[in-house]
């Protein structure tokens, strides 16, 4: 069989990258019947942030420049636009910061070896850029974003009290993802265990999500919940499809080996945990473990389980926003008193 010429492979790769860029661009203009999913109407400022190794991160700030700050940290294969339901709800009253994790969206990947310490340093760089001296933020992390916040607390415990007023973690874990995932049918639900090597290959695969009916159904069944339909499901799948397969694979291997230990115990500010009853990627058992760590330090604010899959802040965005509003009001009582 004749080998494909390198020039043709390079041309194909270039076309794929161009298609991904075009797809990511449409995320910023696409509209849905559910208005909460649409691009934010609030003014947006681009915050220049250069992270470790000279890596440029895409950081956006929405809402009043003098407002109390909410920082949103997205999960694996997502991007800033994943947080549209929260940006739209809170940017009228708060300074809402959202950024693309390295390699995701329009942030550079950089050349540094990928690790949770690196992601923790990225978050530290974002906080240093967006917070005024003495100012603290409400930190919100979904999935990998929640792991990033845990890693930050473990790596920079001295920053927690100085830069965080409160934390909200959703659909996340401290480790042992392959041992607990129920995303593979029949595995880890009883006596049949998912072999670590098999799970690692799955997480590290260059998976794509073509917009065809069987993939749409599988995505809803394995990543969301079957109750998520219509534009909610379309929005979520469009976000995930925007991630390059190579980035998905490299971060998948990071997740396979995730071992944050008791890093969450360093979250010494009021911390709320939300889990999804039908979350197969990060089942409720993970949130319970984090809750136990937080109870040991007295920082657990609330622990609740929503009727969602893994994308809780999209699938049940109204309920999620109610919880975030409660967390922000408690974190900034002086603001509420003068509202």
Short mmCIF file of N, CA and C in Angstrom, two decimals, residues 12-182:
data_model
loop_
_atom_site.label_atom_id
_atom_site.label_comp_id
_atom_site.label_asym_id
_atom_site.label_seq_id
_atom_site.Cartn_x
_atom_site.Cartn_y
_atom_site.Cartn_z
N UNK A 12 -4.00 18.13 4.75
CA UNK A 12 -5.20 17.65 5.42
C UNK A 12 -5.28 18.21 6.84
N UNK A 13 -4.13 18.15 7.54
CA UNK A 13 -4.10 18.67 8.92
C UNK A 13 -4.43 20.15 8.94
N UNK A 14 -3.93 20.88 7.96
CA UNK A 14 -4.21 22.31 7.89
C UNK A 14 -5.69 22.58 7.67
N UNK A 15 -6.31 21.78 6.80
CA UNK A 15 -7.74 21.96 6.54
C UNK A 15 -8.57 21.65 7.79
N UNK A 16 -8.17 20.61 8.53
CA UNK A 16 -8.88 20.27 9.76
C UNK A 16 -8.78 21.41 10.76
N UNK A 17 -7.58 21.97 10.90
CA UNK A 17 -7.41 23.10 11.83
C UNK A 17 -8.26 24.29 11.41
N UNK A 18 -8.33 24.54 10.10
CA UNK A 18 -9.14 25.65 9.61
C UNK A 18 -10.62 25.43 9.91
N UNK A 19 -11.08 24.19 9.75
CA UNK A 19 -12.48 23.88 10.06
C UNK A 19 -12.77 24.09 11.54
N UNK A 20 -11.82 23.68 12.40
CA UNK A 20 -12.01 23.87 13.84
C UNK A 20 -12.04 25.35 14.19
N UNK A 21 -11.16 26.13 13.56
CA UNK A 21 -11.17 27.58 13.83
C UNK A 21 -12.50 28.19 13.43
N UNK A 22 -13.00 27.78 12.28
CA UNK A 22 -14.29 28.30 11.82
C UNK A 22 -15.41 27.88 12.76
N UNK A 23 -15.35 26.63 13.24
CA UNK A 23 -16.38 26.16 14.17
C UNK A 23 -16.33 26.93 15.47
N UNK A 24 -15.10 27.17 15.99
CA UNK A 24 -14.97 27.92 17.24
C UNK A 24 -15.51 29.34 17.07
N UNK A 25 -15.24 29.91 15.91
CA UNK A 25 -15.72 31.28 15.66
C UNK A 25 -17.23 31.36 15.70
N UNK A 26 -17.91 30.33 15.18
CA UNK A 26 -19.37 30.37 15.18
C UNK A 26 -19.94 30.25 16.58
N UNK A 27 -19.18 29.70 17.52
CA UNK A 27 -19.67 29.61 18.90
C UNK A 27 -19.97 30.99 19.46
N UNK A 28 -19.29 32.01 18.95
CA UNK A 28 -19.43 33.35 19.48
C UNK A 28 -20.60 34.11 18.87
N UNK A 29 -21.20 33.54 17.83
CA UNK A 29 -22.30 34.23 17.17
C UNK A 29 -23.58 33.39 17.10
N UNK A 30 -23.48 32.10 17.35
CA UNK A 30 -24.64 31.22 17.22
C UNK A 30 -25.71 31.57 18.24
N UNK A 31 -26.97 31.57 17.82
CA UNK A 31 -28.06 31.86 18.74
C UNK A 31 -28.98 30.66 18.83
N UNK A 32 -29.67 30.56 19.97
CA UNK A 32 -30.53 29.42 20.27
C UNK A 32 -31.88 29.93 20.77
N UNK A 33 -32.91 29.09 20.68
CA UNK A 33 -34.20 29.47 21.27
C UNK A 33 -34.10 29.76 22.76
N UNK A 34 -33.23 29.04 23.45
CA UNK A 34 -32.98 29.31 24.87
C UNK A 34 -31.99 30.44 24.98
N UNK A 35 -32.49 31.63 25.34
CA UNK A 35 -31.65 32.82 25.31
C UNK A 35 -30.43 32.76 26.20
N UNK A 36 -30.49 31.99 27.29
CA UNK A 36 -29.36 31.92 28.20
C UNK A 36 -28.11 31.35 27.54
N UNK A 37 -28.27 30.60 26.46
CA UNK A 37 -27.15 29.97 25.79
C UNK A 37 -26.46 30.89 24.80
N UNK A 38 -27.08 32.01 24.48
CA UNK A 38 -26.58 32.87 23.43
C UNK A 38 -25.35 33.67 23.86
N UNK A 39 -24.58 34.17 22.90
CA UNK A 39 -23.42 34.99 23.24
C UNK A 39 -23.80 36.14 24.16
N UNK A 40 -22.95 36.46 25.13
CA UNK A 40 -23.29 37.51 26.10
C UNK A 40 -23.47 38.88 25.44
N UNK A 41 -24.44 39.63 25.99
CA UNK A 41 -24.65 41.01 25.55
C UNK A 41 -23.83 41.98 26.38
N UNK A 42 -23.33 41.52 27.53
CA UNK A 42 -22.55 42.40 28.39
C UNK A 42 -21.25 42.80 27.71
N UNK A 43 -20.77 44.02 27.98
CA UNK A 43 -19.48 44.44 27.42
C UNK A 43 -18.37 43.46 27.81
N UNK A 44 -17.47 43.21 26.87
CA UNK A 44 -16.39 42.27 27.10
C UNK A 44 -15.05 42.97 26.94
N UNK A 45 -14.16 42.77 27.91
CA UNK A 45 -12.80 43.29 27.81
C UNK A 45 -11.84 42.10 27.74
N UNK A 46 -10.84 42.20 26.90
CA UNK A 46 -9.82 41.16 26.79
C UNK A 46 -8.69 41.49 27.76
N UNK A 47 -8.37 40.55 28.64
CA UNK A 47 -7.33 40.76 29.64
C UNK A 47 -6.07 40.04 29.17
N UNK A 48 -4.97 40.75 28.96
CA UNK A 48 -3.74 40.07 28.52
C UNK A 48 -3.12 39.27 29.66
N UNK A 49 -2.95 37.97 29.46
CA UNK A 49 -2.34 37.11 30.47
C UNK A 49 -1.32 36.21 29.78
N UNK A 50 -0.08 36.27 30.25
CA UNK A 50 0.98 35.39 29.78
C UNK A 50 1.34 34.45 30.93
N UNK A 51 1.12 33.16 30.71
CA UNK A 51 1.34 32.16 31.76
C UNK A 51 2.73 31.55 31.62
N UNK A 52 2.96 30.46 32.36
CA UNK A 52 4.26 29.80 32.38
C UNK A 52 4.72 29.45 30.98
N UNK A 53 6.03 29.65 30.73
CA UNK A 53 6.59 29.34 29.44
C UNK A 53 6.22 30.33 28.36
N UNK A 54 5.69 31.50 28.75
CA UNK A 54 5.31 32.50 27.77
C UNK A 54 4.02 32.17 27.04
N UNK A 55 3.20 31.30 27.60
CA UNK A 55 1.96 30.86 26.96
C UNK A 55 0.87 31.91 27.10
N UNK A 56 0.30 32.30 25.98
CA UNK A 56 -0.77 33.31 26.00
C UNK A 56 -2.11 32.64 26.27
N UNK A 57 -2.82 33.14 27.27
CA UNK A 57 -4.14 32.64 27.60
C UNK A 57 -5.20 33.64 27.15
N UNK A 58 -6.29 33.13 26.60
CA UNK A 58 -7.43 33.98 26.24
C UNK A 58 -8.29 34.18 27.49
N UNK A 59 -8.36 35.43 27.94
CA UNK A 59 -9.08 35.77 29.17
C UNK A 59 -10.06 36.90 28.85
N UNK A 60 -11.32 36.70 29.17
CA UNK A 60 -12.35 37.72 28.94
C UNK A 60 -12.93 38.19 30.27
N UNK A 61 -13.24 39.46 30.34
CA UNK A 61 -13.89 40.05 31.51
C UNK A 61 -15.19 40.69 31.06
N UNK A 62 -16.28 40.34 31.71
CA UNK A 62 -17.61 40.84 31.37
C UNK A 62 -18.18 41.61 32.56
N UNK A 63 -18.95 42.64 32.26
CA UNK A 63 -19.63 43.36 33.33
C UNK A 63 -18.84 44.53 33.85
N UNK A 64 -19.33 45.16 34.92
CA UNK A 64 -18.73 46.39 35.43
C UNK A 64 -17.29 46.19 35.90
N UNK A 65 -16.41 47.11 35.52
CA UNK A 65 -14.99 46.97 35.86
C UNK A 65 -14.74 47.06 37.36
N UNK A 66 -15.65 47.70 38.09
CA UNK A 66 -15.46 47.84 39.53
C UNK A 66 -16.30 46.85 40.33
N UNK A 67 -16.86 45.85 39.66
CA UNK A 67 -17.74 44.91 40.35
C UNK A 67 -16.99 43.83 41.11
N UNK A 68 -17.69 43.20 42.03
CA UNK A 68 -17.14 42.03 42.70
C UNK A 68 -16.94 40.92 41.66
N UNK A 69 -15.92 40.09 41.87
CA UNK A 69 -15.42 39.22 40.81
C UNK A 69 -15.87 37.77 40.98
N UNK A 70 -16.32 37.19 39.87
CA UNK A 70 -16.57 35.76 39.76
C UNK A 70 -15.66 35.23 38.67
N UNK A 71 -14.87 34.20 38.97
CA UNK A 71 -13.95 33.61 37.99
C UNK A 71 -14.44 32.21 37.64
N UNK A 72 -14.64 31.98 36.34
CA UNK A 72 -15.18 30.71 35.84
C UNK A 72 -14.06 29.91 35.17
N UNK A 73 -13.88 28.66 35.60
CA UNK A 73 -12.81 27.80 35.09
C UNK A 73 -13.45 26.57 34.46
N UNK A 74 -13.36 26.45 33.14
CA UNK A 74 -14.09 25.41 32.43
C UNK A 74 -13.40 24.06 32.49
N UNK A 75 -14.11 23.05 32.00
CA UNK A 75 -13.63 21.69 32.05
C UNK A 75 -13.00 21.21 30.76
N UNK A 76 -12.69 19.92 30.75
CA UNK A 76 -12.05 19.23 29.62
C UNK A 76 -12.86 19.43 28.34
N UNK A 77 -12.19 19.82 27.27
CA UNK A 77 -12.72 20.01 25.92
C UNK A 77 -13.71 21.17 25.81
N UNK A 78 -13.74 22.06 26.77
CA UNK A 78 -14.67 23.19 26.71
C UNK A 78 -13.91 24.48 26.42
N UNK A 79 -14.53 25.62 26.66
CA UNK A 79 -13.95 26.92 26.35
C UNK A 79 -14.79 27.99 27.05
N UNK A 80 -14.41 29.25 26.87
CA UNK A 80 -15.13 30.34 27.52
C UNK A 80 -16.63 30.27 27.25
N UNK A 81 -17.00 29.98 26.01
CA UNK A 81 -18.40 30.02 25.63
C UNK A 81 -19.25 29.01 26.37
N UNK A 82 -18.63 27.99 26.94
CA UNK A 82 -19.37 27.01 27.74
C UNK A 82 -20.12 27.68 28.88
N UNK A 83 -19.60 28.82 29.36
CA UNK A 83 -20.18 29.51 30.51
C UNK A 83 -21.22 30.55 30.11
N UNK A 84 -21.67 30.57 28.87
CA UNK A 84 -22.67 31.58 28.48
C UNK A 84 -23.85 31.68 29.44
N UNK A 85 -24.43 30.55 29.92
CA UNK A 85 -25.58 30.68 30.82
C UNK A 85 -25.24 31.41 32.13
N UNK A 86 -23.99 31.34 32.55
CA UNK A 86 -23.59 32.04 33.78
C UNK A 86 -23.17 33.48 33.48
N UNK A 87 -22.46 33.68 32.38
CA UNK A 87 -22.07 35.05 32.02
C UNK A 87 -23.31 35.90 31.81
N UNK A 88 -24.28 35.37 31.10
CA UNK A 88 -25.51 36.12 30.84
C UNK A 88 -26.28 36.44 32.13
N UNK A 89 -26.20 35.54 33.09
CA UNK A 89 -26.97 35.73 34.33
C UNK A 89 -26.29 36.70 35.30
N UNK A 90 -24.95 36.77 35.28
CA UNK A 90 -24.26 37.48 36.36
C UNK A 90 -23.48 38.72 35.91
N UNK A 91 -23.24 38.87 34.60
CA UNK A 91 -22.39 39.97 34.17
C UNK A 91 -23.05 41.33 34.29
N UNK A 92 -24.35 41.37 34.57
CA UNK A 92 -24.99 42.67 34.80
C UNK A 92 -24.61 43.28 36.13
N UNK A 93 -24.30 42.43 37.11
CA UNK A 93 -24.03 42.90 38.47
C UNK A 93 -22.61 42.63 38.94
N UNK A 94 -21.96 41.64 38.34
CA UNK A 94 -20.62 41.24 38.79
C UNK A 94 -19.61 41.40 37.66
N UNK A 95 -18.34 41.43 38.02
CA UNK A 95 -17.25 41.34 37.06
C UNK A 95 -16.98 39.85 36.84
N UNK A 96 -17.42 39.32 35.71
CA UNK A 96 -17.31 37.90 35.45
C UNK A 96 -16.10 37.64 34.56
N UNK A 97 -15.19 36.84 35.06
CA UNK A 97 -13.96 36.49 34.35
C UNK A 97 -14.07 35.04 33.88
N UNK A 98 -13.80 34.83 32.60
CA UNK A 98 -13.75 33.47 32.06
C UNK A 98 -12.52 33.36 31.17
N UNK A 99 -11.86 32.21 31.22
CA UNK A 99 -10.67 32.05 30.37
C UNK A 99 -10.64 30.65 29.78
N UNK A 100 -9.96 30.55 28.63
CA UNK A 100 -9.72 29.26 28.00
C UNK A 100 -8.52 28.61 28.66
N UNK A 101 -8.71 27.39 29.19
CA UNK A 101 -7.56 26.65 29.68
C UNK A 101 -6.57 26.45 28.53
N UNK A 102 -5.30 26.33 28.85
CA UNK A 102 -4.29 26.23 27.79
C UNK A 102 -4.63 25.10 26.82
N UNK A 103 -4.44 25.37 25.53
CA UNK A 103 -4.75 24.41 24.49
C UNK A 103 -6.21 24.40 24.07
N UNK A 104 -7.07 24.94 24.90
CA UNK A 104 -8.50 24.98 24.60
C UNK A 104 -8.87 26.34 24.01
N UNK A 105 -9.98 26.37 23.25
CA UNK A 105 -10.43 27.63 22.70
C UNK A 105 -9.34 28.33 21.92
N UNK A 106 -9.04 29.57 22.32
CA UNK A 106 -8.00 30.35 21.64
C UNK A 106 -6.75 30.52 22.49
N UNK A 107 -6.64 29.79 23.60
CA UNK A 107 -5.41 29.84 24.39
C UNK A 107 -4.35 28.95 23.77
N UNK A 108 -3.11 29.39 23.87
CA UNK A 108 -2.01 28.59 23.36
C UNK A 108 -1.77 27.36 24.24
N UNK A 109 -1.20 26.33 23.66
CA UNK A 109 -0.87 25.12 24.43
C UNK A 109 0.43 25.29 25.20
N UNK A 110 1.39 26.01 24.60
CA UNK A 110 2.69 26.16 25.22
C UNK A 110 3.53 24.92 25.06
N UNK A 111 4.76 24.99 25.53
CA UNK A 111 5.70 23.87 25.40
C UNK A 111 6.02 23.20 26.72
N UNK A 112 5.45 23.70 27.81
CA UNK A 112 5.72 23.10 29.11
C UNK A 112 5.01 21.76 29.24
N UNK A 113 5.63 20.78 29.91
CA UNK A 113 4.96 19.49 30.12
C UNK A 113 3.63 19.68 30.84
N UNK A 114 2.58 19.06 30.33
CA UNK A 114 1.24 19.25 30.90
C UNK A 114 1.14 18.57 32.26
N UNK A 115 0.63 19.32 33.23
CA UNK A 115 0.45 18.78 34.59
C UNK A 115 -0.59 19.62 35.31
N UNK A 116 -1.11 19.09 36.41
CA UNK A 116 -2.06 19.87 37.20
C UNK A 116 -1.36 21.06 37.87
N UNK A 117 -0.06 20.93 38.16
CA UNK A 117 0.68 22.07 38.69
C UNK A 117 0.71 23.21 37.68
N UNK A 118 0.88 22.86 36.41
CA UNK A 118 0.90 23.88 35.37
C UNK A 118 -0.45 24.59 35.28
N UNK A 119 -1.54 23.82 35.34
CA UNK A 119 -2.88 24.43 35.30
C UNK A 119 -3.11 25.29 36.54
N UNK A 120 -2.58 24.86 37.68
CA UNK A 120 -2.69 25.66 38.90
C UNK A 120 -1.96 26.99 38.74
N UNK A 121 -0.79 26.95 38.12
CA UNK A 121 -0.04 28.19 37.89
C UNK A 121 -0.76 29.09 36.89
N UNK A 122 -1.43 28.49 35.90
CA UNK A 122 -2.23 29.29 34.96
C UNK A 122 -3.33 30.05 35.69
N UNK A 123 -4.04 29.35 36.57
CA UNK A 123 -5.09 30.01 37.34
C UNK A 123 -4.51 31.12 38.20
N UNK A 124 -3.37 30.87 38.80
CA UNK A 124 -2.72 31.89 39.62
C UNK A 124 -2.39 33.12 38.79
N UNK A 125 -1.93 32.90 37.55
CA UNK A 125 -1.60 34.02 36.67
C UNK A 125 -2.85 34.81 36.30
N UNK A 126 -3.95 34.12 36.07
CA UNK A 126 -5.21 34.80 35.74
C UNK A 126 -5.68 35.65 36.92
N UNK A 127 -5.64 35.07 38.12
CA UNK A 127 -6.07 35.81 39.31
C UNK A 127 -5.21 37.04 39.54
N UNK A 128 -3.90 36.90 39.33
CA UNK A 128 -3.00 38.04 39.51
C UNK A 128 -3.33 39.15 38.53
N UNK A 129 -3.81 38.79 37.34
CA UNK A 129 -4.09 39.78 36.31
C UNK A 129 -5.43 40.47 36.51
N UNK A 130 -6.41 39.80 37.09
CA UNK A 130 -7.77 40.35 37.12
C UNK A 130 -8.17 40.92 38.47
N UNK A 131 -7.44 40.60 39.54
CA UNK A 131 -7.82 41.07 40.87
C UNK A 131 -7.00 42.27 41.29
N UNK A 132 -7.66 43.25 41.85
CA UNK A 132 -6.97 44.40 42.42
C UNK A 132 -6.34 43.99 43.75
N UNK A 133 -5.36 44.74 44.26
CA UNK A 133 -4.76 44.41 45.55
C UNK A 133 -5.83 44.31 46.64
N UNK A 134 -5.82 43.21 47.35
CA UNK A 134 -6.78 42.99 48.43
C UNK A 134 -8.12 42.45 47.98
N UNK A 135 -8.36 42.38 46.69
CA UNK A 135 -9.64 41.88 46.19
C UNK A 135 -9.63 40.36 46.14
N UNK A 136 -10.80 39.77 46.41
CA UNK A 136 -10.95 38.31 46.35
C UNK A 136 -12.10 37.97 45.42
N UNK A 137 -12.04 36.76 44.86
CA UNK A 137 -13.03 36.33 43.88
C UNK A 137 -13.78 35.10 44.35
N UNK A 138 -14.98 34.92 43.81
CA UNK A 138 -15.68 33.64 43.90
C UNK A 138 -15.16 32.79 42.74
N UNK A 139 -14.57 31.65 43.05
CA UNK A 139 -14.01 30.76 42.04
C UNK A 139 -15.01 29.64 41.74
N UNK A 140 -15.29 29.43 40.46
CA UNK A 140 -16.25 28.42 40.03
C UNK A 140 -15.54 27.48 39.06
N UNK A 141 -15.54 26.17 39.37
CA UNK A 141 -14.85 25.23 38.51
C UNK A 141 -15.72 24.05 38.14
N UNK A 142 -15.77 23.77 36.84
CA UNK A 142 -16.51 22.59 36.35
C UNK A 142 -15.52 21.53 35.89
N UNK A 143 -15.67 20.30 36.38
CA UNK A 143 -14.89 19.15 35.92
C UNK A 143 -13.39 19.44 36.03
N UNK A 144 -12.67 19.49 34.90
CA UNK A 144 -11.25 19.82 34.94
C UNK A 144 -11.01 21.17 35.60
N UNK A 145 -11.96 22.10 35.44
CA UNK A 145 -11.84 23.39 36.11
C UNK A 145 -11.85 23.24 37.62
N UNK A 146 -12.71 22.35 38.14
CA UNK A 146 -12.71 22.07 39.57
C UNK A 146 -11.42 21.41 40.02
N UNK A 147 -10.87 20.56 39.18
CA UNK A 147 -9.58 19.94 39.49
C UNK A 147 -8.47 20.98 39.49
N UNK A 148 -8.57 21.95 38.56
CA UNK A 148 -7.59 23.04 38.51
C UNK A 148 -7.62 23.85 39.80
N UNK A 149 -8.82 24.14 40.29
CA UNK A 149 -8.93 24.91 41.54
C UNK A 149 -8.37 24.11 42.71
N UNK A 150 -8.65 22.81 42.76
CA UNK A 150 -8.07 21.98 43.80
C UNK A 150 -6.55 21.99 43.72
N UNK A 151 -6.03 21.82 42.50
CA UNK A 151 -4.58 21.81 42.31
C UNK A 151 -3.96 23.14 42.73
N UNK A 152 -4.65 24.24 42.41
CA UNK A 152 -4.18 25.57 42.83
C UNK A 152 -4.11 25.67 44.34
N UNK A 153 -5.14 25.17 45.01
CA UNK A 153 -5.15 25.22 46.48
C UNK A 153 -4.03 24.37 47.07
N UNK A 154 -3.73 23.25 46.43
CA UNK A 154 -2.64 22.41 46.91
C UNK A 154 -1.28 23.00 46.65
N UNK A 155 -1.13 23.65 45.51
CA UNK A 155 0.18 24.19 45.11
C UNK A 155 0.43 25.58 45.70
N UNK A 156 -0.63 26.35 45.86
CA UNK A 156 -0.50 27.73 46.35
C UNK A 156 -1.44 27.95 47.55
N UNK A 157 -1.30 27.20 48.63
CA UNK A 157 -2.25 27.35 49.75
C UNK A 157 -2.24 28.75 50.35
N UNK A 158 -1.11 29.45 50.22
CA UNK A 158 -1.02 30.80 50.78
C UNK A 158 -1.89 31.79 50.02
N UNK A 159 -2.30 31.44 48.78
CA UNK A 159 -3.12 32.33 47.98
C UNK A 159 -4.62 32.17 48.25
N UNK A 160 -5.00 31.04 48.85
CA UNK A 160 -6.42 30.74 48.96
C UNK A 160 -7.17 31.82 49.72
N UNK A 161 -6.74 32.12 50.92
CA UNK A 161 -7.43 33.12 51.73
C UNK A 161 -7.31 34.53 51.18
N UNK A 162 -6.23 34.78 50.43
CA UNK A 162 -6.00 36.13 49.91
C UNK A 162 -6.72 36.41 48.60
N UNK A 163 -7.00 35.37 47.83
CA UNK A 163 -7.56 35.58 46.49
C UNK A 163 -8.94 34.97 46.29
N UNK A 164 -9.37 34.12 47.19
CA UNK A 164 -10.68 33.49 47.05
C UNK A 164 -11.59 33.90 48.20
N UNK A 165 -12.81 34.36 47.86
CA UNK A 165 -13.81 34.66 48.87
C UNK A 165 -14.68 33.44 49.12
N UNK A 166 -14.88 32.62 48.09
CA UNK A 166 -15.67 31.39 48.17
C UNK A 166 -15.38 30.57 46.93
N UNK A 167 -15.78 29.30 46.98
CA UNK A 167 -15.54 28.39 45.86
C UNK A 167 -16.80 27.58 45.60
N UNK A 168 -17.08 27.36 44.32
CA UNK A 168 -18.16 26.47 43.90
C UNK A 168 -17.58 25.46 42.91
N UNK A 169 -17.60 24.19 43.30
CA UNK A 169 -17.09 23.11 42.44
C UNK A 169 -18.27 22.27 41.97
N UNK A 170 -18.27 21.93 40.68
CA UNK A 170 -19.36 21.13 40.14
C UNK A 170 -18.84 20.04 39.22
N UNK A 171 -19.40 18.84 39.36
CA UNK A 171 -19.06 17.71 38.49
C UNK A 171 -17.55 17.52 38.38
N UNK A 172 -16.92 17.32 39.52
CA UNK A 172 -15.47 17.23 39.53
C UNK A 172 -15.02 16.09 40.44
N UNK A 173 -13.69 15.91 40.56
CA UNK A 173 -13.13 14.78 41.29
C UNK A 173 -11.72 15.11 41.75
N UNK A 174 -11.21 14.37 42.74
CA UNK A 174 -9.82 14.54 43.15
C UNK A 174 -8.88 13.52 42.53
N UNK A 175 -9.42 12.48 41.88
CA UNK A 175 -8.58 11.43 41.30
C UNK A 175 -9.39 10.15 41.09
N UNK A 176 -8.69 9.07 40.72
CA UNK A 176 -9.32 7.75 40.53
C UNK A 176 -10.47 7.78 39.53
N UNK A 177 -10.31 8.53 38.45
CA UNK A 177 -11.40 8.66 37.49
C UNK A 177 -11.73 7.33 36.81
N UNK A 178 -10.71 6.59 36.42
CA UNK A 178 -10.96 5.33 35.72
C UNK A 178 -11.56 4.30 36.65
N UNK A 179 -11.15 4.31 37.90
CA UNK A 179 -11.66 3.34 38.87
C UNK A 179 -13.12 3.55 39.19
N UNK A 180 -13.63 4.77 38.99
CA UNK A 180 -15.00 5.08 39.39
C UNK A 180 -15.94 5.40 38.24
N UNK A 181 -15.42 5.65 37.05
CA UNK A 181 -16.30 6.04 35.95
C UNK A 181 -17.31 4.94 35.62
N UNK A 182 -18.50 5.35 35.28
CA UNK A 182 -19.54 4.42 34.83
C UNK A 182 -19.93 4.70 33.39
#
